[in-house]
Short mmCIF file of C-alpha atoms in Angstrom, two decimals:
data_model
loop_
_atom_site.label_atom_id
_atom_site.label_comp_id
_atom_site.label_asym_id
_atom_site.label_seq_id
_atom_site.Cartn_x
_atom_site.Cartn_y
_atom_site.Cartn_z
CA MET A 1 76.58 -41.66 -123.00
CA LYS A 2 75.24 -39.42 -120.32
CA TYR A 3 71.60 -39.12 -119.17
CA LEU A 4 70.19 -35.95 -117.76
CA PRO A 5 67.46 -36.21 -115.10
CA ILE A 6 64.05 -34.92 -116.00
CA PHE A 7 61.77 -33.58 -113.04
CA ILE A 8 58.07 -33.05 -113.35
CA ILE A 9 56.34 -30.86 -110.75
CA VAL A 10 52.58 -31.26 -110.27
CA THR A 11 50.89 -28.29 -108.42
CA SER A 12 47.25 -27.75 -107.68
CA PHE A 13 45.51 -24.39 -107.76
CA VAL A 14 42.17 -23.39 -105.91
CA ILE A 15 40.41 -20.58 -107.46
CA ASN A 16 38.30 -18.79 -104.96
CA ASN A 17 35.46 -18.02 -107.46
CA PRO A 18 31.86 -17.61 -105.90
CA LEU A 19 30.40 -18.25 -109.36
CA LEU A 20 31.98 -21.70 -109.63
CA GLY A 21 30.85 -22.46 -106.17
CA ALA A 22 27.20 -21.55 -107.13
CA CYS A 23 27.47 -23.69 -110.25
CA ALA A 24 28.57 -26.67 -108.03
CA LEU A 25 25.65 -26.23 -105.79
CA LEU A 26 23.16 -26.18 -108.57
CA ASP A 27 24.66 -29.37 -110.07
CA THR A 28 23.96 -31.29 -106.79
CA ILE A 29 20.41 -30.07 -105.94
CA PRO A 30 17.92 -30.49 -108.90
CA PRO A 31 15.75 -27.47 -109.80
CA PRO A 32 12.14 -27.58 -108.44
CA PRO A 33 9.80 -29.01 -110.90
CA GLU A 34 6.98 -27.15 -112.53
CA ASN A 35 4.00 -27.22 -110.10
CA PRO A 36 1.46 -28.69 -110.16
CA ILE A 37 2.20 -31.97 -111.95
CA SER A 38 -1.21 -33.59 -112.71
CA ILE A 39 -2.42 -37.13 -111.94
CA SER A 40 -4.26 -38.90 -114.76
CA GLY A 41 -6.79 -41.69 -114.11
CA PRO A 42 -10.51 -42.43 -113.57
CA THR A 43 -12.44 -40.27 -111.07
CA GLN A 44 -15.26 -42.79 -110.88
CA SER A 45 -14.79 -46.62 -110.31
CA CYS A 46 -16.56 -49.64 -109.02
CA VAL A 47 -15.93 -51.91 -105.93
CA GLY A 48 -13.71 -54.84 -107.17
CA THR A 49 -12.37 -52.84 -110.17
CA ALA A 50 -8.66 -52.00 -110.70
CA SER A 51 -7.94 -48.40 -111.40
CA ILE A 52 -4.63 -47.10 -112.86
CA TYR A 53 -3.24 -43.54 -112.10
CA THR A 54 -0.14 -42.10 -113.64
CA SER A 55 2.00 -38.89 -113.40
CA ASP A 56 5.02 -37.66 -115.35
CA ILE A 57 7.42 -37.22 -112.27
CA PRO A 58 11.01 -35.95 -112.97
CA LEU A 59 13.65 -38.49 -113.80
CA SER A 60 15.73 -39.99 -111.06
CA CYS A 61 12.87 -39.14 -108.59
CA ASN A 62 11.03 -41.47 -106.50
CA ALA A 63 7.17 -41.42 -106.30
CA VAL A 64 5.38 -41.63 -103.00
CA TRP A 65 1.55 -42.51 -103.32
CA TYR A 66 -1.09 -42.24 -100.73
CA VAL A 67 -4.80 -43.17 -100.82
CA ASP A 68 -6.71 -41.44 -97.93
CA GLY A 69 -3.39 -41.00 -96.12
CA VAL A 70 -2.28 -44.63 -96.41
CA LEU A 71 1.10 -45.21 -98.02
CA GLN A 72 1.07 -47.23 -101.13
CA SER A 73 3.86 -49.65 -102.34
CA SER A 74 4.41 -48.04 -105.74
CA THR A 75 7.50 -45.83 -106.13
CA THR A 76 7.16 -45.10 -109.76
CA GLY A 77 4.75 -42.80 -111.74
CA THR A 78 2.09 -45.36 -111.96
CA LEU A 79 -0.21 -46.58 -109.16
CA GLU A 80 -2.66 -49.53 -109.62
CA ILE A 81 -5.32 -50.05 -106.99
CA THR A 82 -8.28 -52.39 -106.74
CA TRP A 83 -11.09 -50.86 -104.79
CA SER A 84 -12.55 -52.91 -101.93
CA THR A 85 -15.08 -50.53 -100.50
CA SER A 86 -17.36 -47.77 -101.77
CA GLY A 87 -17.05 -44.13 -100.90
CA ASN A 88 -14.90 -41.05 -101.84
CA PHE A 89 -11.23 -41.52 -101.71
CA ASN A 90 -8.40 -38.95 -102.04
CA VAL A 91 -5.35 -40.12 -104.13
CA LEU A 92 -2.23 -38.03 -103.32
CA LEU A 93 1.17 -38.10 -105.15
CA GLU A 94 4.36 -36.80 -103.60
CA PHE A 95 7.87 -37.44 -105.09
CA GLU A 96 11.32 -37.24 -103.69
CA CYS A 97 14.27 -35.80 -105.45
CA ASP A 98 17.59 -35.89 -103.68
CA THR A 99 15.87 -35.89 -100.09
CA ILE A 100 13.74 -32.98 -101.10
CA ILE A 101 9.92 -33.87 -101.19
CA TYR A 102 7.52 -32.16 -103.62
CA ILE A 103 3.76 -32.60 -103.75
CA ALA A 104 2.61 -33.37 -107.34
CA GLY A 105 -1.13 -33.31 -106.90
CA THR A 106 -4.28 -34.95 -105.83
CA ILE A 107 -7.30 -36.57 -107.42
CA LEU A 108 -10.73 -37.42 -105.81
CA VAL A 109 -12.21 -40.79 -106.76
CA ASP A 110 -15.87 -41.79 -106.14
CA VAL A 111 -16.19 -45.58 -105.81
CA VAL A 112 -19.62 -47.14 -106.23
CA ASP A 113 -20.76 -50.57 -105.27
CA VAL A 114 -23.31 -52.87 -107.03
CA PRO A 115 -26.77 -51.86 -105.83
CA ALA A 116 -28.38 -53.36 -102.85
CA GLN A 117 -31.55 -55.68 -103.04
CA PRO A 118 -34.68 -53.49 -103.44
CA THR A 119 -37.27 -53.39 -100.55
CA PRO A 120 -40.09 -55.92 -100.79
CA ILE A 121 -42.50 -55.15 -103.55
CA GLN A 122 -45.75 -53.65 -102.38
CA GLY A 123 -48.92 -54.12 -104.39
CA ASP A 124 -51.81 -56.63 -105.08
CA ASP A 125 -50.94 -60.33 -104.87
CA ASN A 126 -54.59 -61.43 -105.57
CA ILE A 127 -56.43 -59.67 -108.32
CA CYS A 128 -59.20 -60.31 -110.83
CA ILE A 129 -58.55 -60.67 -114.49
CA ASN A 130 -58.73 -57.74 -116.80
CA ASN A 131 -57.74 -55.24 -114.00
CA THR A 132 -54.58 -53.01 -113.49
CA SER A 133 -52.38 -53.08 -110.37
CA TYR A 134 -49.74 -50.74 -109.37
CA TYR A 135 -46.43 -52.04 -107.65
CA THR A 136 -43.81 -50.13 -105.76
CA THR A 137 -40.44 -50.59 -104.17
CA MET A 138 -37.41 -48.53 -102.98
CA VAL A 139 -33.78 -48.52 -104.23
CA GLY A 140 -30.60 -46.62 -103.31
CA GLU A 141 -30.04 -43.09 -104.46
CA GLY A 142 -29.13 -42.85 -108.13
CA ASP A 143 -30.13 -46.46 -108.82
CA ILE A 144 -32.83 -47.26 -111.42
CA CYS A 145 -35.08 -50.28 -111.43
CA GLN A 146 -35.60 -53.36 -113.79
CA TRP A 147 -38.99 -54.78 -113.59
CA ILE A 148 -39.67 -58.32 -114.92
CA VAL A 149 -43.14 -59.96 -115.06
CA ASP A 150 -43.05 -63.70 -116.02
CA GLU A 151 -39.49 -63.35 -117.35
CA ILE A 152 -40.36 -60.31 -119.57
CA ILE A 153 -38.61 -57.08 -118.95
CA GLN A 154 -41.11 -54.19 -118.42
CA ILE A 155 -40.69 -50.69 -119.78
CA SER A 156 -40.69 -48.87 -116.40
CA ASP A 157 -37.23 -48.11 -114.85
CA SER A 158 -38.67 -46.15 -111.83
CA THR A 159 -39.74 -47.51 -108.48
CA THR A 160 -43.29 -47.82 -109.61
CA MET A 161 -44.82 -50.14 -112.17
CA SER A 162 -48.33 -50.65 -113.30
CA TYR A 163 -49.46 -53.95 -114.91
CA TYR A 164 -52.68 -54.96 -116.62
CA TRP A 165 -53.61 -58.57 -115.87
CA SER A 166 -55.08 -60.32 -118.84
CA GLU A 167 -54.18 -63.91 -118.02
CA LEU A 168 -55.43 -66.19 -115.17
CA GLY A 169 -53.14 -68.11 -112.87
CA MET A 170 -50.03 -67.74 -110.83
CA HIS A 171 -47.62 -64.92 -112.03
CA ASN A 172 -44.22 -63.74 -110.74
CA ILE A 173 -42.93 -60.12 -110.51
CA GLU A 174 -39.32 -59.35 -109.85
CA VAL A 175 -37.41 -56.07 -109.54
CA ARG A 176 -33.67 -55.36 -109.35
CA ALA A 177 -31.72 -52.19 -108.79
CA MET A 178 -29.14 -51.15 -111.51
CA ASN A 179 -26.24 -48.57 -111.64
CA GLU A 180 -23.11 -48.10 -113.68
CA CYS A 181 -21.46 -50.82 -111.70
CA GLY A 182 -23.93 -53.63 -112.27
CA ILE A 183 -27.13 -55.03 -111.21
CA GLY A 184 -28.15 -56.27 -107.73
CA ASP A 185 -30.19 -59.15 -106.19
CA ALA A 186 -33.85 -59.27 -106.97
CA SER A 187 -37.06 -58.92 -104.79
CA TYR A 188 -39.99 -61.11 -105.71
CA LEU A 189 -43.87 -61.04 -105.49
CA ASN A 190 -46.21 -63.83 -106.57
CA VAL A 191 -49.52 -62.64 -107.87
CA ILE A 192 -52.62 -64.89 -108.31
CA VAL A 193 -55.09 -63.58 -111.06
CA SER A 194 -58.58 -64.99 -110.82
CA GLU A 195 -61.89 -64.99 -112.76
CA LEU A 196 -64.35 -62.36 -111.58
CA PRO A 197 -66.59 -63.92 -108.91
CA GLU A 198 -70.12 -64.94 -109.92
CA VAL A 199 -72.72 -64.92 -107.18
CA ASP A 200 -76.09 -66.67 -107.35
CA LEU A 201 -78.26 -66.58 -104.16
CA GLY A 202 -81.01 -68.44 -106.08
CA ASP A 203 -84.69 -67.35 -106.34
CA ASP A 204 -86.41 -65.09 -103.96
CA ILE A 205 -87.29 -66.68 -100.71
CA THR A 206 -90.36 -66.34 -98.44
CA ILE A 207 -90.06 -67.27 -94.74
CA TYR A 208 -92.36 -67.17 -91.78
CA GLU A 209 -91.64 -64.70 -88.96
CA GLY A 210 -89.29 -66.33 -86.41
CA ASN A 211 -87.65 -68.60 -89.04
CA SER A 212 -84.25 -68.10 -90.70
CA VAL A 213 -82.52 -68.97 -93.94
CA GLU A 214 -78.84 -69.26 -94.78
CA LEU A 215 -77.55 -67.51 -97.91
CA ASP A 216 -74.21 -68.67 -99.49
CA ALA A 217 -72.30 -66.37 -101.74
CA GLY A 218 -70.03 -69.28 -102.90
CA ASN A 219 -66.69 -68.32 -104.42
CA GLN A 220 -64.53 -69.79 -101.67
CA GLY A 221 -61.41 -67.90 -101.00
CA CYS A 222 -62.80 -64.48 -101.90
CA THR A 223 -63.57 -61.61 -99.64
CA TYR A 224 -67.19 -60.51 -99.04
CA MET A 225 -69.35 -57.52 -98.31
CA TRP A 226 -73.07 -57.99 -97.71
CA SER A 227 -75.57 -55.25 -97.57
CA THR A 228 -75.93 -56.17 -93.92
CA GLY A 229 -72.34 -55.45 -93.26
CA ASP A 230 -71.33 -59.05 -92.79
CA THR A 231 -68.10 -60.14 -94.48
CA THR A 232 -68.33 -63.94 -94.41
CA GLN A 233 -69.19 -66.27 -97.28
CA THR A 234 -72.52 -67.27 -95.55
CA ILE A 235 -74.95 -65.35 -93.53
CA VAL A 236 -78.17 -66.20 -91.57
CA VAL A 237 -81.15 -63.94 -92.44
CA MET A 238 -84.11 -63.56 -90.07
CA GLN A 239 -85.49 -60.21 -91.19
CA SER A 240 -86.75 -59.09 -94.47
#
């Protein structure tokens, strides 16, 4: 038996076709994404609160997040950030596709802190029963007030409160500032409510010229205004 040799010749052909070259180029560099790509997430937040921001970036691309120019660690389409200070912050998303960087979009976030303590309460700390007093304070811009008298919340939510005192004794007023992020520390004022003073100088008195007599209005601890202009509890009278 005789064997005949078999030969296989392999050749290669290079086709100089500009269209094929263009196709190869488009296959290696991804087409630019639709612009802009939006960022979803809260535009308002509170100090100490975690906020999540997301964006649908193209597949096989890496996200590059910035908060006020500071690079973040996330390389996906999701960024979680816990706000540590109040203010306005700019969240920027870029993404990199095959060494080409695109800007996806930005979102401005307003971060608010828990309100500061109101200024000291201004108003009467000593008053007579069955009288009305007005009390004021100051809080931050956009904050409202919560007034409490003897552990009872009052109607007013402004920086001014009026209160009618109908019970004797020591009373406590407190006021706190509130906003969408919570309620702050309180300012306090103690108020003493007293009976109306009763003054009895006794019967009419006759004295001889050159003599004197002491008049006592009583009601120790009150303030006084005599017709003579004196402001003490007792006065010495020498003239009619």
